CSV table of C-alpha atoms in Angstrom, one decimal:
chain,number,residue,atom,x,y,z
A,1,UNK,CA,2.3,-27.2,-14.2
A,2,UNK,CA,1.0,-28.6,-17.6
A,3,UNK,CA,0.8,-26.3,-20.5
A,4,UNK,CA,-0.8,-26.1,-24.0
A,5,UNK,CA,0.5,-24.3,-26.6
A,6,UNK,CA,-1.2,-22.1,-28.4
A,7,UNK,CA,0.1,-19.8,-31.0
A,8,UNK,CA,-2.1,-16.7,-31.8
A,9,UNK,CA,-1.6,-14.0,-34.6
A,10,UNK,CA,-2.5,-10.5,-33.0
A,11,UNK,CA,-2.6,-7.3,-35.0
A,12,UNK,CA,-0.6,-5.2,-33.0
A,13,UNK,CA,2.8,-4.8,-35.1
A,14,UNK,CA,1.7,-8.7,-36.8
A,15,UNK,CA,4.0,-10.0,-34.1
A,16,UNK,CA,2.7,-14.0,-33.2
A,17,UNK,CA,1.9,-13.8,-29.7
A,18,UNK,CA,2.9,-16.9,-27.8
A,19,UNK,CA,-0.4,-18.3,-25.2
A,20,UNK,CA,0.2,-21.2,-23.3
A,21,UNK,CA,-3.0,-22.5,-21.2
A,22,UNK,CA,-1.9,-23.4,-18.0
A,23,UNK,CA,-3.0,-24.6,-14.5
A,24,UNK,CA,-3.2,-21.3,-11.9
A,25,UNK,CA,-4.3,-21.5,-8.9
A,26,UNK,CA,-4.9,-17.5,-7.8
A,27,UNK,CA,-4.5,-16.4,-4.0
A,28,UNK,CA,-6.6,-13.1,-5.4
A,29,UNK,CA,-10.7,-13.0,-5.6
A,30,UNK,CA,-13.0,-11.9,-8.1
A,31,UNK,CA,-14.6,-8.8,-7.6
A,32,UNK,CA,-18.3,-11.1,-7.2
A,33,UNK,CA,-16.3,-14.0,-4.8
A,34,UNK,CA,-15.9,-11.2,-2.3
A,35,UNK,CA,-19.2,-10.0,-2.3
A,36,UNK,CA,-20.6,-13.1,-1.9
A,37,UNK,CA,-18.0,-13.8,1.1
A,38,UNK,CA,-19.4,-10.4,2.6
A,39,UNK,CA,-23.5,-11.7,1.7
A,40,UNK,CA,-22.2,-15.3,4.0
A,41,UNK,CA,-20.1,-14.1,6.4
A,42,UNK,CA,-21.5,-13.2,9.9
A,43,UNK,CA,-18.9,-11.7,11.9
A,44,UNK,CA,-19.0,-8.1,12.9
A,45,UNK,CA,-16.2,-6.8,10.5
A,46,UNK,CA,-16.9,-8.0,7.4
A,47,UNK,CA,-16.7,-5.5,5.9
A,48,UNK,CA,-13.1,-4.4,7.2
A,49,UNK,CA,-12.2,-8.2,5.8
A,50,UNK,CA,-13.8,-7.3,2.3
A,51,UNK,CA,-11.9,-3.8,2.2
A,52,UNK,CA,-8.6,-5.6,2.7
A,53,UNK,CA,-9.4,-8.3,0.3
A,54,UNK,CA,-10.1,-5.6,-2.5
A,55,UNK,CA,-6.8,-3.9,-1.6
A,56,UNK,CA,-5.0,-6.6,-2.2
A,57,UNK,CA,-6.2,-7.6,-5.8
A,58,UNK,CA,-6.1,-4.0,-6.8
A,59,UNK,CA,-9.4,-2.7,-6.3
A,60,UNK,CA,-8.9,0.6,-4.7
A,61,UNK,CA,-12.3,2.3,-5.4
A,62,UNK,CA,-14.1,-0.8,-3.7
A,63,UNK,CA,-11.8,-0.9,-0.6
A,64,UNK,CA,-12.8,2.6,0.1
A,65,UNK,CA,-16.2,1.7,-0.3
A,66,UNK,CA,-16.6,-1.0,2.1
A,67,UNK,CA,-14.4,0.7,4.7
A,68,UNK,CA,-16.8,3.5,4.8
A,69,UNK,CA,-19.6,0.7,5.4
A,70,UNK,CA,-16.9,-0.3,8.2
A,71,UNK,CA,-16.4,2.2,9.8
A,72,UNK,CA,-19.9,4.2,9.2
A,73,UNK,CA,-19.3,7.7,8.2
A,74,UNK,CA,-21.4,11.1,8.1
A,75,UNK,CA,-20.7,14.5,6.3
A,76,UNK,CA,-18.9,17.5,8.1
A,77,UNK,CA,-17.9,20.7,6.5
A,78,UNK,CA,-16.7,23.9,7.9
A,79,UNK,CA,-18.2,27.0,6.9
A,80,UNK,CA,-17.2,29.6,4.7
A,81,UNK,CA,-15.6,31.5,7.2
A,82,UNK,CA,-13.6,29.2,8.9
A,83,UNK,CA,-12.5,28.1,5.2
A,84,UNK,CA,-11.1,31.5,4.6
A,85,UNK,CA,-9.4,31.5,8.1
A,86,UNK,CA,-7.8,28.3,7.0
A,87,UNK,CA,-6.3,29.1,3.7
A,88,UNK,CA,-5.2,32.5,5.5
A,89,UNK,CA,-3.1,30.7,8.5
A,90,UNK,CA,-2.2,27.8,6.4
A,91,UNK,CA,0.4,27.2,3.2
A,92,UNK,CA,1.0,23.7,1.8
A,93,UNK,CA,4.4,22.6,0.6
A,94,UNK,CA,4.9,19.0,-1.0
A,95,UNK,CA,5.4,16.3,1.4
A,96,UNK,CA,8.2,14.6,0.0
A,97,UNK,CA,10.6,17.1,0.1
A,98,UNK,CA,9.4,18.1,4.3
A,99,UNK,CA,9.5,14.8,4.9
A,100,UNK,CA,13.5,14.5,3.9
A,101,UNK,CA,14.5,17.5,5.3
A,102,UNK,CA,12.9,16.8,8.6
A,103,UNK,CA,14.5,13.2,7.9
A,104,UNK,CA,18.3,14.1,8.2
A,105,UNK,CA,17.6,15.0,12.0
A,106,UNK,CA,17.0,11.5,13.0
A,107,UNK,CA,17.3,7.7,12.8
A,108,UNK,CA,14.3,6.6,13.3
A,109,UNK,CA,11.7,7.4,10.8
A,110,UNK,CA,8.0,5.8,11.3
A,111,UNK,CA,5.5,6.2,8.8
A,112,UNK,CA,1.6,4.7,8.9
A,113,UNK,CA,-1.0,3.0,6.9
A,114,UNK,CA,-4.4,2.6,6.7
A,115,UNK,CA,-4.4,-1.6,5.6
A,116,UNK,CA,-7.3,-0.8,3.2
A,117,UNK,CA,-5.2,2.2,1.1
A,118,UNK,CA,-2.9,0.9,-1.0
A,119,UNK,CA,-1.5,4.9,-1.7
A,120,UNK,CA,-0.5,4.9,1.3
A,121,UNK,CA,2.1,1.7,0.2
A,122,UNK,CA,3.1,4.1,-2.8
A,123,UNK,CA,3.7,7.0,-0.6
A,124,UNK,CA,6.6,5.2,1.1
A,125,UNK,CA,7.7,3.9,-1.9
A,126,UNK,CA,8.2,7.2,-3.1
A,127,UNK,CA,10.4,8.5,-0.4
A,128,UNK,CA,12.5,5.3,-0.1
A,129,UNK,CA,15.6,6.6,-3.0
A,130,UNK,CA,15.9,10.1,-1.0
A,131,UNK,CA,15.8,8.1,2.5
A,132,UNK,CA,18.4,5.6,1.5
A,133,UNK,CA,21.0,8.4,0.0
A,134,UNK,CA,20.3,9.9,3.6
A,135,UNK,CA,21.8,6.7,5.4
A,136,UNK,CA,18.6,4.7,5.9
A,137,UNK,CA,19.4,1.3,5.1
A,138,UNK,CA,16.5,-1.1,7.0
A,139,UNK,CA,12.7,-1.0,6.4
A,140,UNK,CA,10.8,-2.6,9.3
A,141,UNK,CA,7.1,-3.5,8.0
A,142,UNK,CA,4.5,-4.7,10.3
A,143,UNK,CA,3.1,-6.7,7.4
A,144,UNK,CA,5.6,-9.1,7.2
A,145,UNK,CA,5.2,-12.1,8.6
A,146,UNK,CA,7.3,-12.8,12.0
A,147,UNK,CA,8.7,-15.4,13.6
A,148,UNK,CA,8.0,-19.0,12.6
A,149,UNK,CA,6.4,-17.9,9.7
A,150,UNK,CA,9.5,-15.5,8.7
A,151,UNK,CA,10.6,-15.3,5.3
A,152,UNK,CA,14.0,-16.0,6.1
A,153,UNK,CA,15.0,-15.6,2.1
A,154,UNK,CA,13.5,-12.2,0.8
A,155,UNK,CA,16.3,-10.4,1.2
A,156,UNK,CA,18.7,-12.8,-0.5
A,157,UNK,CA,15.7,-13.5,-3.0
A,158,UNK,CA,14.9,-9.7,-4.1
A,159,UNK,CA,11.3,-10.2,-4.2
A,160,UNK,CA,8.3,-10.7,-1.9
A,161,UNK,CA,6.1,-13.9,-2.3
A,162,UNK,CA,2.8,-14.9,-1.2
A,163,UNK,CA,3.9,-16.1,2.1
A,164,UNK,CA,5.9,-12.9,2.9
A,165,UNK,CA,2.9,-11.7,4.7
A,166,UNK,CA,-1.1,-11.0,4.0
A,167,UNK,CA,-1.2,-7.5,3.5
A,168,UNK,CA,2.2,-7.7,1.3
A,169,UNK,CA,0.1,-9.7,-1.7
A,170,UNK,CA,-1.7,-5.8,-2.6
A,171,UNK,CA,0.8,-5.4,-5.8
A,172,UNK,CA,1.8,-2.0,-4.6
A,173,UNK,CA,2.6,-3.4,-1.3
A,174,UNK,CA,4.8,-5.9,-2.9
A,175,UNK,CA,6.4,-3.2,-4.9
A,176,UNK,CA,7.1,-1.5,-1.9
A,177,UNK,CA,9.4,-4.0,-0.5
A,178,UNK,CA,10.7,-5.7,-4.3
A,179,UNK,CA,11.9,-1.5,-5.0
A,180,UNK,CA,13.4,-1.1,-1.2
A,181,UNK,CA,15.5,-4.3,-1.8
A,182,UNK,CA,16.8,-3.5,-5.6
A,183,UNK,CA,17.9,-0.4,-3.5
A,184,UNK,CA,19.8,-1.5,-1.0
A,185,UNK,CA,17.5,-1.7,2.0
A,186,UNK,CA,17.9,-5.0,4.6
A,187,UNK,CA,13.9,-5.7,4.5
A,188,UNK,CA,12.9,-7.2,8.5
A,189,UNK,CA,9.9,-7.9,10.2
A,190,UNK,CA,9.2,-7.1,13.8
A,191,UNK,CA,5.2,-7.6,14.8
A,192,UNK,CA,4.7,-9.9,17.8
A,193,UNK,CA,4.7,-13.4,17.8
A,194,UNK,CA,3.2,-14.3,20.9
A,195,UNK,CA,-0.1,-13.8,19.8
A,196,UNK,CA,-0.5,-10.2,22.2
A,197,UNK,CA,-2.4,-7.4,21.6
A,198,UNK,CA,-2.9,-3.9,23.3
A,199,UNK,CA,-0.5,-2.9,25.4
A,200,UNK,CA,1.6,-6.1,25.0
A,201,UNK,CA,1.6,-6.1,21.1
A,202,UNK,CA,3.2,-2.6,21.2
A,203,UNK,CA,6.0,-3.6,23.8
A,204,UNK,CA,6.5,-6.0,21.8
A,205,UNK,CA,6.8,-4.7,18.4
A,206,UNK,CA,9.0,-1.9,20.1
A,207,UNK,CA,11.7,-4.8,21.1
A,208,UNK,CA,11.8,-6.2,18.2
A,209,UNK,CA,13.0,-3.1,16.3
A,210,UNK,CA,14.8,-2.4,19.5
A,211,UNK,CA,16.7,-5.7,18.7
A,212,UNK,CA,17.3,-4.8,15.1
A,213,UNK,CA,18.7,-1.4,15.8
A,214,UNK,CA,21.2,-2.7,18.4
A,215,UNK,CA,22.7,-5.0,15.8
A,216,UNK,CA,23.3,-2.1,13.3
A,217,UNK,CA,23.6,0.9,16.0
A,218,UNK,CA,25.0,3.6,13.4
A,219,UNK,CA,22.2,2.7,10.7
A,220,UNK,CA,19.1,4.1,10.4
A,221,UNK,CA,15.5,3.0,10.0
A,222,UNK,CA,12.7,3.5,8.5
A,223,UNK,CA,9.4,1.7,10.1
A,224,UNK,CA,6.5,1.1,8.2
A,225,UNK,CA,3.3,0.1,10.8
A,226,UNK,CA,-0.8,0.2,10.3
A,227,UNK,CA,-2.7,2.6,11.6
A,228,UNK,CA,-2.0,4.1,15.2
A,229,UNK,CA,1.4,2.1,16.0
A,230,UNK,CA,2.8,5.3,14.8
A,231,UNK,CA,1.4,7.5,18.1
A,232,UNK,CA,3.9,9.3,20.2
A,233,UNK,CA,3.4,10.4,23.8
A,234,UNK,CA,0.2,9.0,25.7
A,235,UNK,CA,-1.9,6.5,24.0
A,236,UNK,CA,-5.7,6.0,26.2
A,237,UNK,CA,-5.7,2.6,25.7
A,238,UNK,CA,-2.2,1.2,25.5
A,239,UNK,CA,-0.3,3.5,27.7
A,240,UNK,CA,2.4,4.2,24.9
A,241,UNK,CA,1.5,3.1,21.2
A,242,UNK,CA,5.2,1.5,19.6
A,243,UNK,CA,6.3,4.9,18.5
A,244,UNK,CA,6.2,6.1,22.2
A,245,UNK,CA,8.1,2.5,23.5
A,246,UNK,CA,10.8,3.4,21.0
A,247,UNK,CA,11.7,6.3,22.1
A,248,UNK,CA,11.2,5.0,26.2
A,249,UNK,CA,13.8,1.7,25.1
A,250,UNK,CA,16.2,3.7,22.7
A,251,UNK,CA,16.0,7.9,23.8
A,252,UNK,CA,16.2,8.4,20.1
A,253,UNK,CA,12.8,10.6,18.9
A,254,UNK,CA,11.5,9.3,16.0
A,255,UNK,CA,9.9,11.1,13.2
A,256,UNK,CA,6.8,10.2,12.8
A,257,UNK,CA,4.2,10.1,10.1
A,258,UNK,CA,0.4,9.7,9.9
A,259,UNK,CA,-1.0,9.5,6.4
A,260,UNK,CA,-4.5,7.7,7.8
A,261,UNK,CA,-6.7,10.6,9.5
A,262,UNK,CA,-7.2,13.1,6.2
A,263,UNK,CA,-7.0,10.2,3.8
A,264,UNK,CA,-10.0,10.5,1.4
A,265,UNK,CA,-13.4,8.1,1.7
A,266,UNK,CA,-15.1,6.1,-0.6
A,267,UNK,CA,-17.8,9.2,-0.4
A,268,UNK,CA,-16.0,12.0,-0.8
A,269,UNK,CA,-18.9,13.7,1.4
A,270,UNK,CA,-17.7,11.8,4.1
A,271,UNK,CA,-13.5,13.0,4.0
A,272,UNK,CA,-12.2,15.3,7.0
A,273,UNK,CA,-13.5,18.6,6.7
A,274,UNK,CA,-10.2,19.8,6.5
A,275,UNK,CA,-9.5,17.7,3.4
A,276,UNK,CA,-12.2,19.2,1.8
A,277,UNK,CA,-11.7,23.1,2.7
A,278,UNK,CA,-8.5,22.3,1.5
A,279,UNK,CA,-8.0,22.1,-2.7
A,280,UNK,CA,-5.0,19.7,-2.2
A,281,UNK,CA,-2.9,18.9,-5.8
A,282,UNK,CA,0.2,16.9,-4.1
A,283,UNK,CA,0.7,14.9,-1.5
A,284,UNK,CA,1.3,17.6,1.3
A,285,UNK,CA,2.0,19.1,4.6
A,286,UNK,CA,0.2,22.0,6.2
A,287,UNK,CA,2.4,25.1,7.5
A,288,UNK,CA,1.1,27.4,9.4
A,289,UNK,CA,2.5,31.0,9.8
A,290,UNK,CA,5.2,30.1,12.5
A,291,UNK,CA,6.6,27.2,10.0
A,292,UNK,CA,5.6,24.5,12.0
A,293,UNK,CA,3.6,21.5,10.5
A,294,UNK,CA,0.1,20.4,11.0
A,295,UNK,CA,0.4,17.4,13.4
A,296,UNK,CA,-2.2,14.9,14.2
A,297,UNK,CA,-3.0,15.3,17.8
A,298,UNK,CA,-5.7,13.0,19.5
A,299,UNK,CA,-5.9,13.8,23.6
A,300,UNK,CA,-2.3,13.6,25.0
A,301,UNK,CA,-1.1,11.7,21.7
A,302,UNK,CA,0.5,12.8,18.7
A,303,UNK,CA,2.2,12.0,15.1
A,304,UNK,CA,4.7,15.0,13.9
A,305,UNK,CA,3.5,15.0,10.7
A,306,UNK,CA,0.2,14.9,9.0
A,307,UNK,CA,0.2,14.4,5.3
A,308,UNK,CA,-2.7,15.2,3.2
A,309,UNK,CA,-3.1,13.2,-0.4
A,310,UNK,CA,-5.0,14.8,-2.1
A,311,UNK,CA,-8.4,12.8,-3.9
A,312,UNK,CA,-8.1,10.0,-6.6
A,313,UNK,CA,-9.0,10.3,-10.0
A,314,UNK,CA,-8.9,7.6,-12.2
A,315,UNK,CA,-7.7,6.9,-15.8
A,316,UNK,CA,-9.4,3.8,-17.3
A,317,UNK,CA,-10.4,2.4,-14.5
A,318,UNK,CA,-7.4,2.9,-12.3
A,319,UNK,CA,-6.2,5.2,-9.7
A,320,UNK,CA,-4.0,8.1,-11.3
A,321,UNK,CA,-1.1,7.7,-8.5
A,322,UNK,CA,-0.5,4.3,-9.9
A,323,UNK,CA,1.1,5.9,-12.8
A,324,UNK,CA,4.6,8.2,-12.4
A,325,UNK,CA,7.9,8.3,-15.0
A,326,UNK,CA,8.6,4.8,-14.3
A,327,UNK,CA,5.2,3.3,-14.5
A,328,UNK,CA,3.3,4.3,-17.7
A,329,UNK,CA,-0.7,2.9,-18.5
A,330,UNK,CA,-0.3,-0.1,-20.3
A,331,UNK,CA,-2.9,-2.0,-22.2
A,332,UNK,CA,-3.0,-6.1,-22.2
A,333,UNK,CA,-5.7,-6.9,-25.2
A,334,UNK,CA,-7.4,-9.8,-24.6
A,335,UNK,CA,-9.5,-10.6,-27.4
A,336,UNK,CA,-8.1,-13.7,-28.7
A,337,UNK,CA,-8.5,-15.7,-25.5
A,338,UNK,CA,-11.1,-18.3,-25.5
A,339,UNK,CA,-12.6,-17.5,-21.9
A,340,UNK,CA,-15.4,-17.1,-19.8
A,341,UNK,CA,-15.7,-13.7,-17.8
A,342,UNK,CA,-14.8,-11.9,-15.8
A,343,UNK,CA,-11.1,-12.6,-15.3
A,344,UNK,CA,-8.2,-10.7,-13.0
A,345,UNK,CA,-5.2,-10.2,-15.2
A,346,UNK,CA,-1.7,-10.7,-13.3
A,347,UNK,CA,1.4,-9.0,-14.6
A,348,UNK,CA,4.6,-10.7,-13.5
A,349,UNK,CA,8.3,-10.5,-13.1
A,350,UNK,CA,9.9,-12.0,-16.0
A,351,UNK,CA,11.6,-14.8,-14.5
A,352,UNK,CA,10.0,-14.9,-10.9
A,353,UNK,CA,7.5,-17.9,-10.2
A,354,UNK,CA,4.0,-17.1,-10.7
A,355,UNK,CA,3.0,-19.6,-8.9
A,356,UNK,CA,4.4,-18.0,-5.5
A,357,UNK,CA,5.7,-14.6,-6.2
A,358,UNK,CA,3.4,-11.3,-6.1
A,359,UNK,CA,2.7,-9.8,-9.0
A,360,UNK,CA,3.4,-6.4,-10.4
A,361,UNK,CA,0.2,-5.4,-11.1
A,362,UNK,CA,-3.6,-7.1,-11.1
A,363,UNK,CA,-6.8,-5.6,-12.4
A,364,UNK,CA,-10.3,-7.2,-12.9
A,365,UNK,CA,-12.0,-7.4,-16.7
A,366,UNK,CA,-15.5,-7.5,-16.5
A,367,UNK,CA,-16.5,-7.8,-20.4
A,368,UNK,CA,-14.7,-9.5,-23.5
A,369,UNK,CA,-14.9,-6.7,-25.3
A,370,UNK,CA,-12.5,-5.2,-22.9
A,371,UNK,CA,-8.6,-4.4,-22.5
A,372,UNK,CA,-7.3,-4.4,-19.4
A,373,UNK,CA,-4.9,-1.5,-18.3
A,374,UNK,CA,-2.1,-1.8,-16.1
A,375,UNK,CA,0.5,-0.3,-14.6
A,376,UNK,CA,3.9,-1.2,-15.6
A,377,UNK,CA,7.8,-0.3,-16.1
A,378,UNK,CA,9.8,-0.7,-19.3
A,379,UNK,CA,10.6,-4.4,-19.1
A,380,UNK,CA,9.1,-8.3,-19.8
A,381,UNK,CA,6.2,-9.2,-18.0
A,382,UNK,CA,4.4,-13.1,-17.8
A,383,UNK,CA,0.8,-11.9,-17.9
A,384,UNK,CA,-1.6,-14.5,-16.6
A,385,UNK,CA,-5.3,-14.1,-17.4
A,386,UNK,CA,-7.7,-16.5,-15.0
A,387,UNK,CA,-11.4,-16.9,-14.3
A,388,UNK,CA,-10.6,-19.4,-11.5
A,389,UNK,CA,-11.5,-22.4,-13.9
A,390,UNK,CA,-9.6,-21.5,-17.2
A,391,UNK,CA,-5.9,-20.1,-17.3
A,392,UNK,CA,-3.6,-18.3,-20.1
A,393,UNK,CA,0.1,-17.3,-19.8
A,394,UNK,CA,1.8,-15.0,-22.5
A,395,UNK,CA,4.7,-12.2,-22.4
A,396,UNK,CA,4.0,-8.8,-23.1
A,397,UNK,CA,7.3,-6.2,-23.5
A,398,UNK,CA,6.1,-2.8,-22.8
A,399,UNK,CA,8.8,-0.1,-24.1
């Protein structure tokens, strides 16, 4: 990597501000290269590509906006009536806390995703402290890439890099597997590697946490999957989804979790109806009078749990569950680079390589009269700021 040093007086406590000009190569898009990949591409889920993509650099509001051109969507509401027998029937208590309790009665918990929803990533994160001091020591992810493309050092490295798996490069993802290792978690992958699908893919998937649970068989697990994986009982296309094959190869009942099917669209007109008779203010479960959560149920299949987030909002730009005691709103200025826009600004590890880890953080500046805001811990951070053609590296402590 060749550097030139710059050194730049900035106004903020007239500290010198060290820039160094670097070469960077990013494995994140701009906002306008995915759209113009979306324009050229021809293949029927495009869009479903495009969501993932803006996952993965940050851009949360624009993921949910092209899934809904993914997936189509149309708006549903109940009526007033059947609102009012809703709230009647129906308490919410905060997820978190259900989610433990309900936790200490097994040793298996598995949890979903929807690969576009990077809350969903910070939902797991949140209950990873309160699962470990419970005795759950592994995190299985789906994400992670498997066999010959294994990253056989993350756990003895501590943090995820570009080649830990495609979905793992969203920052939030990343920071779901960097805070489960400073915890204590072993980290393994177990998706297929034979290149199955269907049925096949969820045998296999099923083994491969099989395998993992024989070798620790008083530990217990918590499994992170996409999407239906985490269906119990009868699935109507793959006979059992891997949530059912776990219990059918270990007779332990897992816990199970769907955060997907009330999760808000990019059109709010378009959410569940039940998400919007609902005024939800924390992630939550649904009770009815008989104490017994809300389940998703589709035909003879089920998830235990349904958790309900409730709607974004956004401060500056960025989604308002990005930010919790840990991780205050933090401002990179950017007015003394010399650089053509826009440009993604990458927040760093102190210490890790930037040129293979994932970063803490990434958000898009569209304008140089700009800041960017991020989301950050207390700590040192190697901010990179990059067009694609022009590159600038400088620390930034944020107290």
């Amino acid at each position: 990597m060749s550097f030139l040093l710059l050194v730049i007086i900035v106004s903020c406590k007239e500290e010198k501000r060290t820039i160094q000009e670097i070469d960077f190569t990013s494995e994140y898009k701009l906002n306008q290269q995915i759209q113009d990949k979306v324009h050229q591409d021809t293949v029927p889920w495009k869009y479903q590509i495009s969501a993932s993509d803006y996952a993965t650099k940050g851009a949360y509001k624009n993921a949910l906006n092209d899934w809904d051109i993914a997936m189509g969507g149309r708006e549903q509401s109940y009526t007033p009536i059947q609102i009012d027998s809703i709230h009647k029937k129906h308490t919410q208590i905060n997820a978190s806390k259900y989610i433990i309790e309900q936790a200490k009665q097994t040793q298996v918990v598995i949890i979903n995703e929807a690969h576009h929803n990077s809350s969903h990533r910070v939902f797991t994160k949140s209950l990873l402290k309160d699962l470990y001091q419970l005795g759950y020591r592994n995190l299985g992810l789906e994400a992670l890439a498997s066999g010959k493309f294994t990253d056989s050092l993350l756990n003895e490295r501590g943090y995820p890099i570009q080649k830990s798996g495609y979905y793992i490069k969203d920052p939030q993802f990343g920071d779901l597997v960097r805070t489960a290792l400073q915890i204590g978690y072993t980290v393994f992958p177990y998706e297929q590697t034979t290149n199955v699908n269907g049925k096949q893919r969820e045998i296999e998937q099923a083994k491969n946490i099989q395998k993992a649970m024989q070798a620790k068989p008083n530990e217990k697990f918590l499994i992170h999957c996409g999407f239906d994986h985490a269906l119990e009982g009868t699935h109507s296309s793959w006979e059992k989804a891997m949530a059912g094959r776990i219990t059918e190869y270990t007779g332990i009942n897992p816990l199970t979790i769907n955060q997907v099917v009330y999760s808000e669209k990019g059109n709010p007109a378009y959410n569940h109806p039940l998400l919007k008779a609902l005024t939800i203010k924390e992630s939550s479960v649904i009770i009815d009078t008989l104490q017994n959560p809300l389940k998703y149920e589709r035909g003879e299949a089920w998830s235990d749990i349904a958790v309900f987030h409730p709607n974004t909002t956004y401060i500056n730009g960025r989604p308002n569950w990005l930010f919790d005691r840990d991780h205050q709103p933090t401002i990179v200025t950017l007015d003394d680079l010399i650089i053509e826009y826009p440009v993604m600004v990458l927040a760093y590890a102190k210490g890790e390589d930037i040129t293979t880890a994932i970063p803490l953080d990434i958000t898009e500046v569209e304008n140089n009269t700009d800041d960017a805001h991020l989301s950050l811990k207390k700590g040192t951070y190697t901010i990179v700021v990059t067009n694609g053609k022009k590159s600038y590296t400088f620390y930034q402590i944020v107290n």
